[in-house]
mmCIF file of C-alpha atoms and ligand atoms in Angstrom:
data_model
loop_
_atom_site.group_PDB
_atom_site.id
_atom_site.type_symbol
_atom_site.label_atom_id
_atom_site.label_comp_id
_atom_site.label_asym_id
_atom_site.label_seq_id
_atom_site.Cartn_x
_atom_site.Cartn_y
_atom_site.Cartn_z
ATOM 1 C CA UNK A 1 158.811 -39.771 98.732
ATOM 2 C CA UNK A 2 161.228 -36.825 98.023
ATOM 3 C CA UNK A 3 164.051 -39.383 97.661
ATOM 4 C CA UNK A 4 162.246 -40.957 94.645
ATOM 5 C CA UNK A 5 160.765 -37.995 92.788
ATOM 6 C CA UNK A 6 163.465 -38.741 90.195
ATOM 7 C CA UNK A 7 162.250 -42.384 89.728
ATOM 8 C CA UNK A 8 158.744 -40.140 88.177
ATOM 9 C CA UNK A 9 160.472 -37.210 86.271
ATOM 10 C CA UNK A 10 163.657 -39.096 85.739
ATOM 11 C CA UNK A 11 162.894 -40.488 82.409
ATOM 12 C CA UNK A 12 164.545 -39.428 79.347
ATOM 13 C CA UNK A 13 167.165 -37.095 81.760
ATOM 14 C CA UNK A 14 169.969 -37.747 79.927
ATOM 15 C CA UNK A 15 168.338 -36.950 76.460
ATOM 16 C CA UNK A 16 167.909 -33.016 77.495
ATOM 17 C CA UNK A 17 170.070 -32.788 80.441
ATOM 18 C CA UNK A 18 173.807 -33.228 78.788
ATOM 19 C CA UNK A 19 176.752 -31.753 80.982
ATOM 20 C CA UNK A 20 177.685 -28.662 79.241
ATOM 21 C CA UNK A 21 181.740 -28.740 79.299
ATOM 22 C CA UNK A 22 182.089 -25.243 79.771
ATOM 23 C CA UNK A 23 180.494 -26.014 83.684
ATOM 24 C CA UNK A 24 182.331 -28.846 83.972
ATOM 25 C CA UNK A 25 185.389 -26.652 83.627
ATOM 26 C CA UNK A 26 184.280 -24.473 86.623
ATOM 27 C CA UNK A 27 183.273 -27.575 88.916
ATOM 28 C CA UNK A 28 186.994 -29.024 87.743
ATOM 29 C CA UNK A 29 188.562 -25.989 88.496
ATOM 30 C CA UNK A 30 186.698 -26.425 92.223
ATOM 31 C CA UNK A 31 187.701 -29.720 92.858
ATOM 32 C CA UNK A 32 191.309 -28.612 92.860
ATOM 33 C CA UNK A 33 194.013 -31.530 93.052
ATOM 34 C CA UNK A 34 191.319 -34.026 94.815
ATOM 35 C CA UNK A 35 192.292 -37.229 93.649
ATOM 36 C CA UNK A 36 189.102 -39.014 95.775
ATOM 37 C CA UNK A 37 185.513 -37.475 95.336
ATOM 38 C CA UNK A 38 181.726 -38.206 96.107
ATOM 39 C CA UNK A 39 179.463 -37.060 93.899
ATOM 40 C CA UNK A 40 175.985 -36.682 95.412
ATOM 41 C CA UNK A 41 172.810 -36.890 93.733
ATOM 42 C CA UNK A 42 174.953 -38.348 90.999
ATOM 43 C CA UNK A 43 171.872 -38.721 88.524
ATOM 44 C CA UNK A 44 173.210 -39.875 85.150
ATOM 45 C CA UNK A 45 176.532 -38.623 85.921
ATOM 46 C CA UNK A 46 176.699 -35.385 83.929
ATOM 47 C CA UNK A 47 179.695 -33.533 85.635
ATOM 48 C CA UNK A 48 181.137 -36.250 87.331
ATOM 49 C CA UNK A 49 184.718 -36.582 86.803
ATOM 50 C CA UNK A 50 186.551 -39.419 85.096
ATOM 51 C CA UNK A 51 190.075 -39.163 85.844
ATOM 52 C CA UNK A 52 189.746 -39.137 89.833
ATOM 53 C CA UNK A 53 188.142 -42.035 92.150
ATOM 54 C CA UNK A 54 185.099 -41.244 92.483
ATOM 55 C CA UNK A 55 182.158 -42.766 94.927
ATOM 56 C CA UNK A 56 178.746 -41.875 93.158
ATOM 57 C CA UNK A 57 175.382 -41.529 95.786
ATOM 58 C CA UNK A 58 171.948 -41.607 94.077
ATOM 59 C CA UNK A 59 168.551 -42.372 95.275
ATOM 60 C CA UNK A 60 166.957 -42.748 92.483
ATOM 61 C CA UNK A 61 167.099 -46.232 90.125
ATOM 62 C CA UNK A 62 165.479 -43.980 86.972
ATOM 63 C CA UNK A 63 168.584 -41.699 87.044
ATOM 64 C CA UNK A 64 171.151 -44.283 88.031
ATOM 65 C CA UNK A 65 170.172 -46.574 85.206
ATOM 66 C CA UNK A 66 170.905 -43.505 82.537
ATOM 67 C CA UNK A 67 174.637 -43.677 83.350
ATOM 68 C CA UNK A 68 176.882 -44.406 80.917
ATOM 69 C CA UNK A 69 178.510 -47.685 80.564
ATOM 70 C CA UNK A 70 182.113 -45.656 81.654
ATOM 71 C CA UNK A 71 180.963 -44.160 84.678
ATOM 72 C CA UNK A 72 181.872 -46.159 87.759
ATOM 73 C CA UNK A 73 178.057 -47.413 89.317
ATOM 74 C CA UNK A 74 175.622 -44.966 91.598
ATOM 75 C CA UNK A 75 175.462 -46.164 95.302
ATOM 76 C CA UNK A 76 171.840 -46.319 96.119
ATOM 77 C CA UNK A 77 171.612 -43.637 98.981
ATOM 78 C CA UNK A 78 170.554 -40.283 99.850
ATOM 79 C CA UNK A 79 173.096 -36.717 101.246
ATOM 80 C CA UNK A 80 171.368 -36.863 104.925
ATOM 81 C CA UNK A 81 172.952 -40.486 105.124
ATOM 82 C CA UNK A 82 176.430 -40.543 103.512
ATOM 83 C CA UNK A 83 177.728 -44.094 104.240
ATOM 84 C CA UNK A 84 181.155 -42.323 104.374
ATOM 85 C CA UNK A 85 183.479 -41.975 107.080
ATOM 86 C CA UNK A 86 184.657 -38.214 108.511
ATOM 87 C CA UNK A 87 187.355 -36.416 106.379
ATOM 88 C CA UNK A 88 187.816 -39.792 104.485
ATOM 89 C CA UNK A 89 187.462 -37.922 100.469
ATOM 90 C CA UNK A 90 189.483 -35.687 99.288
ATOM 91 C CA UNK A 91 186.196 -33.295 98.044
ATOM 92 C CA UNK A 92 182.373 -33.547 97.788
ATOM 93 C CA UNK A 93 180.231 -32.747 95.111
ATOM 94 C CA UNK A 94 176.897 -32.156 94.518
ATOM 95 C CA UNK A 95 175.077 -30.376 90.852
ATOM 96 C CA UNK A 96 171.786 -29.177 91.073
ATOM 97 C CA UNK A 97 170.531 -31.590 93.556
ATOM 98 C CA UNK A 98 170.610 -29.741 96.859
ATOM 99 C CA UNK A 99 167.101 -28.367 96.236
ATOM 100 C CA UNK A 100 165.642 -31.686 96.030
ATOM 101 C CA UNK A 101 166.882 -32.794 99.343
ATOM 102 C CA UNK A 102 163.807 -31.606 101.398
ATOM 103 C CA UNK A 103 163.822 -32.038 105.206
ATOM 104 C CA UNK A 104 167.786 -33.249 104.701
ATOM 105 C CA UNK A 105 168.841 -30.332 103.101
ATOM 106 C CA UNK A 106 170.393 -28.416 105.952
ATOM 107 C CA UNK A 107 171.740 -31.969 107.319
ATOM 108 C CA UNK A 108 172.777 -32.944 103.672
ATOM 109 C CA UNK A 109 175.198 -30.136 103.144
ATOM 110 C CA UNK A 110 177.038 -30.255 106.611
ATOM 111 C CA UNK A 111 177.521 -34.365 105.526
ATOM 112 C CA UNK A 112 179.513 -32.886 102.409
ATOM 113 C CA UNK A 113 181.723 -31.005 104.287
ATOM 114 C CA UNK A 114 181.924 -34.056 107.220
ATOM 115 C CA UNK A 115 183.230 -36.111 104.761
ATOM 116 C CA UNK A 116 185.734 -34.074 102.499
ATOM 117 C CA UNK A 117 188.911 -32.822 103.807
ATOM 118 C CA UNK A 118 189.364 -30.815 100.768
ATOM 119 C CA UNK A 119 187.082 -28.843 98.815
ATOM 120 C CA UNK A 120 183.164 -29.307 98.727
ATOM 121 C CA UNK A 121 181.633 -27.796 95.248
ATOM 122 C CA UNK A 122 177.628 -27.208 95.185
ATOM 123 C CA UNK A 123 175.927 -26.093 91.923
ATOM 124 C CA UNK A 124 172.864 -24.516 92.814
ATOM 125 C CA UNK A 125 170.797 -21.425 91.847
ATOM 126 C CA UNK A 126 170.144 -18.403 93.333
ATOM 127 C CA UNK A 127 165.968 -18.128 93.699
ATOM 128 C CA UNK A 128 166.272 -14.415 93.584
ATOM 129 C CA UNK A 129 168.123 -14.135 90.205
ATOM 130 C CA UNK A 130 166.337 -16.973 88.676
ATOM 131 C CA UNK A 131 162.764 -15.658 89.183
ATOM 132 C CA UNK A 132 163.257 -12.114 86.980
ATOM 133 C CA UNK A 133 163.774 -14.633 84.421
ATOM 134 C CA UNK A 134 161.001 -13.771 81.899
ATOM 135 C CA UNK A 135 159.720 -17.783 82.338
ATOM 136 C CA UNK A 136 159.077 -17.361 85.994
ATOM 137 C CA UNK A 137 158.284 -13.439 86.606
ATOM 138 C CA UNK A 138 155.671 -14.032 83.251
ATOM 139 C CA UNK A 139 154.436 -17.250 83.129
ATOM 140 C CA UNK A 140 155.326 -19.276 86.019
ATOM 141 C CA UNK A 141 155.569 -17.373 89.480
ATOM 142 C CA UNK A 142 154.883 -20.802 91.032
ATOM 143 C CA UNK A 143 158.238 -22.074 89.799
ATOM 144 C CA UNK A 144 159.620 -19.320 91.705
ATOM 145 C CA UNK A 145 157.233 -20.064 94.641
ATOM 146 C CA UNK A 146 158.143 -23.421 94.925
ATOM 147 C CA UNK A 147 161.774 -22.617 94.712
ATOM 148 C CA UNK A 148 161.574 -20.533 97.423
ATOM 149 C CA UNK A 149 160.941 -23.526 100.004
ATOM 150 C CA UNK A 150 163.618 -25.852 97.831
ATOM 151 C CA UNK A 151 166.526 -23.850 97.602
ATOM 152 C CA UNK A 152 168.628 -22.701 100.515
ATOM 153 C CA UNK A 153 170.328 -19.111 99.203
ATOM 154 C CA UNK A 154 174.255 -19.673 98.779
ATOM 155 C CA UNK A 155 174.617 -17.355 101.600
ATOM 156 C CA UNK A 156 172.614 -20.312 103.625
ATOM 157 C CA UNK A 157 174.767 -22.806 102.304
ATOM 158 C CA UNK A 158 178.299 -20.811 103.353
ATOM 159 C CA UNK A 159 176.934 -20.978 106.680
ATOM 160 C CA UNK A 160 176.205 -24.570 107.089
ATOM 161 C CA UNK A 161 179.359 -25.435 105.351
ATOM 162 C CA UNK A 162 181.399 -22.761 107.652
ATOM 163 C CA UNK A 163 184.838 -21.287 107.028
ATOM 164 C CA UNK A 164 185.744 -20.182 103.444
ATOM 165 C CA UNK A 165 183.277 -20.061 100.786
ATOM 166 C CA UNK A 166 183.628 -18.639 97.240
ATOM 167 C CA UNK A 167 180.337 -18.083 95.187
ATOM 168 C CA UNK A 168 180.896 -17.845 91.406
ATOM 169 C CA UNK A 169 178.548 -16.618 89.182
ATOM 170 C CA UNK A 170 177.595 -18.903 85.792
ATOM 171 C CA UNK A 171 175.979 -17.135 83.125
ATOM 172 C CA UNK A 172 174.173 -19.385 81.043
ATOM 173 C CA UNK A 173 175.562 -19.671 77.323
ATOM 174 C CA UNK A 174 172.957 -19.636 74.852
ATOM 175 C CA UNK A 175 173.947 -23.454 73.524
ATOM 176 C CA UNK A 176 174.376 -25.042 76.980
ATOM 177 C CA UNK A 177 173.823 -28.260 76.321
ATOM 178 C CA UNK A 178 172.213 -28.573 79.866
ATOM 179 C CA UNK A 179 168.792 -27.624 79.116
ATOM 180 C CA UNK A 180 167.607 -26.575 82.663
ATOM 181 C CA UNK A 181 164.710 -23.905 83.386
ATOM 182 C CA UNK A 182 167.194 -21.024 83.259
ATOM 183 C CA UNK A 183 168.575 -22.221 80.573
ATOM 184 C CA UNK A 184 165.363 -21.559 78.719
ATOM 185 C CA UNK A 185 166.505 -17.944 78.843
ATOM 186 C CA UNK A 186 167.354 -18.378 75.460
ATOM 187 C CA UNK A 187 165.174 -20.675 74.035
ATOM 188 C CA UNK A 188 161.398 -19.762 74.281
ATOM 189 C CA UNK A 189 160.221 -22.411 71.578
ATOM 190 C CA UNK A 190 161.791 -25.147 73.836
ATOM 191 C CA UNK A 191 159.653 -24.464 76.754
ATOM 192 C CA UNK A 192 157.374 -26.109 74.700
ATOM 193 C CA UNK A 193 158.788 -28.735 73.482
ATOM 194 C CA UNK A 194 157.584 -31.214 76.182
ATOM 195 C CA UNK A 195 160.891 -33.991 76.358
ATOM 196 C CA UNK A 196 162.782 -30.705 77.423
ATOM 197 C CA UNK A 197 160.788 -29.660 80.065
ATOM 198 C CA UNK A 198 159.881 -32.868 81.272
ATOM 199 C CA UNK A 199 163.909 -33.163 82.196
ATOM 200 C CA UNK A 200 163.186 -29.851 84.225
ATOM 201 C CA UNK A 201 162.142 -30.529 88.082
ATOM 202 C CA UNK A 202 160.958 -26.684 87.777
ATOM 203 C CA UNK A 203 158.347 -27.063 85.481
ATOM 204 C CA UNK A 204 158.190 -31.384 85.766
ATOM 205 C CA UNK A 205 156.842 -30.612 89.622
ATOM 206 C CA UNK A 206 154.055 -27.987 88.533
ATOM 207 C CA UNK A 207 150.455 -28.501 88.741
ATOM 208 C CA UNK A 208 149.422 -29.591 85.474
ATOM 209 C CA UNK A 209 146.756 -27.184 85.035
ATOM 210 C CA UNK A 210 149.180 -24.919 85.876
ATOM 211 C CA UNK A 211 151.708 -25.850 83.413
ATOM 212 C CA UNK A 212 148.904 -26.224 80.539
ATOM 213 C CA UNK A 213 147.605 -22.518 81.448
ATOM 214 C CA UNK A 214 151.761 -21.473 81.300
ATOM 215 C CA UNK A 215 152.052 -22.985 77.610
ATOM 216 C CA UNK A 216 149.146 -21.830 76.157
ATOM 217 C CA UNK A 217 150.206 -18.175 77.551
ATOM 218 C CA UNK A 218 153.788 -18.770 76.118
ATOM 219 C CA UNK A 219 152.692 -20.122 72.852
ATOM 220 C CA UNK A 220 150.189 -17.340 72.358
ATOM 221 C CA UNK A 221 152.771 -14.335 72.940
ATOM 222 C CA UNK A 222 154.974 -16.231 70.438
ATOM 223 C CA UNK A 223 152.292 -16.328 67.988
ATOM 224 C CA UNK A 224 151.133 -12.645 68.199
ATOM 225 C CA UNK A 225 154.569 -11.371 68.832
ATOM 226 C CA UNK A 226 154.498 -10.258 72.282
ATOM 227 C CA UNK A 227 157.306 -12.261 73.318
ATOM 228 C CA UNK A 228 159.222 -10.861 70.991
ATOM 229 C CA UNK A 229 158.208 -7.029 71.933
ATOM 230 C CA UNK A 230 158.978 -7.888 75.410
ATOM 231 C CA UNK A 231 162.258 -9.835 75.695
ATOM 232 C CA UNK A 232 163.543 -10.153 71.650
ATOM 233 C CA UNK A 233 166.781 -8.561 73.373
ATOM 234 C CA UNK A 234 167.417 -11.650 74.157
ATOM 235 C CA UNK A 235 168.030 -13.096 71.411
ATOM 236 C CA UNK A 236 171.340 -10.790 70.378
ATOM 237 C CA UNK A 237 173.142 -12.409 73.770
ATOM 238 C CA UNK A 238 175.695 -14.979 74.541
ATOM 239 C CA UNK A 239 175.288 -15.424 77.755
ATOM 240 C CA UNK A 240 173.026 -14.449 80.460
ATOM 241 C CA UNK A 241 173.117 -14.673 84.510
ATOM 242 C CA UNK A 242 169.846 -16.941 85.249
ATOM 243 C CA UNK A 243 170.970 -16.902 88.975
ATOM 244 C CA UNK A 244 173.272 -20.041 88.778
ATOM 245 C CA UNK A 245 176.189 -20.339 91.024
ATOM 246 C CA UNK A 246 178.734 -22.532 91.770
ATOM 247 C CA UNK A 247 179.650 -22.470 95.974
ATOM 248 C CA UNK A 248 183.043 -23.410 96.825
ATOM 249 C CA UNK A 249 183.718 -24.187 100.113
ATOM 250 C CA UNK A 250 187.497 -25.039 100.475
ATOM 251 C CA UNK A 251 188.969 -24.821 104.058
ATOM 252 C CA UNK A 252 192.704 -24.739 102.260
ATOM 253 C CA UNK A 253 191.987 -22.314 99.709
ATOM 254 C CA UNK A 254 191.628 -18.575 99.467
ATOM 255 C CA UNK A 255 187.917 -18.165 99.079
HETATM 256 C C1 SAM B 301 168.567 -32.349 88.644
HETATM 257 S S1 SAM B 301 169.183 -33.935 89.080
HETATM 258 C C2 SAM B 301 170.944 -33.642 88.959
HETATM 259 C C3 SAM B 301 171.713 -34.867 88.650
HETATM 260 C C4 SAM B 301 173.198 -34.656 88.330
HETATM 261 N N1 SAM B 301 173.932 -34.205 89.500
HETATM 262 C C5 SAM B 301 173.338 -33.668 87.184
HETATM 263 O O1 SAM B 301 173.993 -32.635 87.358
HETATM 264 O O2 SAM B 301 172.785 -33.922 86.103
HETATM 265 C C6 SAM B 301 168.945 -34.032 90.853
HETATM 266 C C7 SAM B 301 169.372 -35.372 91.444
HETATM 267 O O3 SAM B 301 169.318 -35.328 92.881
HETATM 268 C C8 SAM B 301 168.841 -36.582 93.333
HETATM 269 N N2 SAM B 301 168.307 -36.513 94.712
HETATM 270 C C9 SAM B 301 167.024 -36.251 95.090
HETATM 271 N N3 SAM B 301 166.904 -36.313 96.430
HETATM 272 C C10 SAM B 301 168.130 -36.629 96.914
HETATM 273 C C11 SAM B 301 168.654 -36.840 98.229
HETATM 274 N N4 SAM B 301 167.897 -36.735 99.311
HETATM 275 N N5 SAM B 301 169.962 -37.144 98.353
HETATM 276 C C12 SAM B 301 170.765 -37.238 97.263
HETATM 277 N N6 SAM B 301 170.317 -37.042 95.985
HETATM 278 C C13 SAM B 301 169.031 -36.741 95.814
HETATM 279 C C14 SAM B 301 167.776 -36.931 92.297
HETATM 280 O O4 SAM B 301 167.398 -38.307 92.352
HETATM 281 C C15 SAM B 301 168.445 -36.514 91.009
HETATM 282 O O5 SAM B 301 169.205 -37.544 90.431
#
């Protein structure tokens, strides 16, 4: 079940998937003066702080046994459950896990802000921005398809949450060291390189056929230069806004 998926597409996360500190900074920033924090959908722990008390949640055993020997151990458990009482952490996290929560999602996010007093901080995407990305309005309009029903827009999630909520915009550097579908942006070749998008649920989830037809149409407009005719732009940028956002919901803060 949807609680799982990670124990299938989990493998070899943490190879691809390394926090980028530059994000880190922003979800820091977020977390304000919280000295207690649960991260959910913990994973392998990129982003998680280490110099608050943190509770880590995580469903899957894949992801939780790719945390590093530092990292205080993942809870087995899932957001629509938090074995947490009300108001009893100072914040809630949760990075690019919200869209796997299925049928819990909506119930998921109002248990972040049932258990934080303080700030909750959600890294998500924005579906919208992400698919005119040239991987998923070229090759992979399924991606965006299928992140249509996942994610809930950060408009969505300010209303669950309620009160104050401050959306930043991430652009993606071009050497994030979190290799996640948008931050293929960049990085054409790497779409193709199969332990990096096996670490993406975006292209991880697809249809097979469908992913094999995607390659072959990527690697063949690489070949013949098409690629580079249509988006070789690209490749003169630092930075570019893939649609990811980090939603701050802080009932003492000025968002
Ligand atoms: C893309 S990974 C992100 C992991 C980590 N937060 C990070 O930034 O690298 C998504 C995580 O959400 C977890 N997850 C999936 N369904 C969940 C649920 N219902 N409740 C909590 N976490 C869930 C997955 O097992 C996976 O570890």
């Amino acid at each position: 079940v949807a609680a799982t998926r990670y124990d299938e597409i989990g493998l070899g996360y943490a190879r691809t998937r390394r926090a980028d500190p530059r994000l880190a900074a922003v979800i820091e920033r977020g977390l304000g003066d919280a000295r207690t924090v649960v991260n959910v959908g913990a994973g392998t722990g990129s982003y998680e702080p280490t110099d608050r008390y943190v509770i880590a949640i995580e469903p899957s055993d894949v992801m939780a046994a790719q945390r590093p020997a530092g990292l205080v151990p993942a809870l087995r458990g899932r957001a629509g459950l938090l074995p947490l009482r009300d108001a009893s952490l100072d914040a809630a996290m949760a990075v690019l896990s919200v869209h796997h929560w299925d049928e819990e999602t909506e119930h998921g996010v109002r248990e972040l802000r049932r258990v934080a007093r303080g700030p909750v901080v959600i890294v998500t995407f924005d579906v919208e921005v992400c698919a005119r990305m040239w991987l998923a309005a070229d090759y992979l309009p399924e991606v965006t398809a299928t992140d249509r029903r996942t994610f809930p827009s950060p408009e969505q999630l300010a209303e669950w949450l309620g009160g104050r909520t401050r959306v930043e915009r991430w652009p993606i550097p071009r050497d994030c060291s979190d290799w996640t579908f948008a931050s293929f942006w960049a990085h054409p070749e790497r779409v193709l390189d199969e332990r990096a998008a096996g670490a993406t649920s975006g292209l991880a989830r697809l249809d097979p056929a469908v992913r094999d037809r995607a390659m072959r149409a990527l690697a063949g407009d690489l070949a013949d230069g098409t690629w580079e005719t249509r988006h070789g732009h690209l490749r003169g940028l630092d930075s570019y806004d893939a649609g990811l956002r980090v939603v701050i919901n802080d009932p003492a803060g000025d968002a």
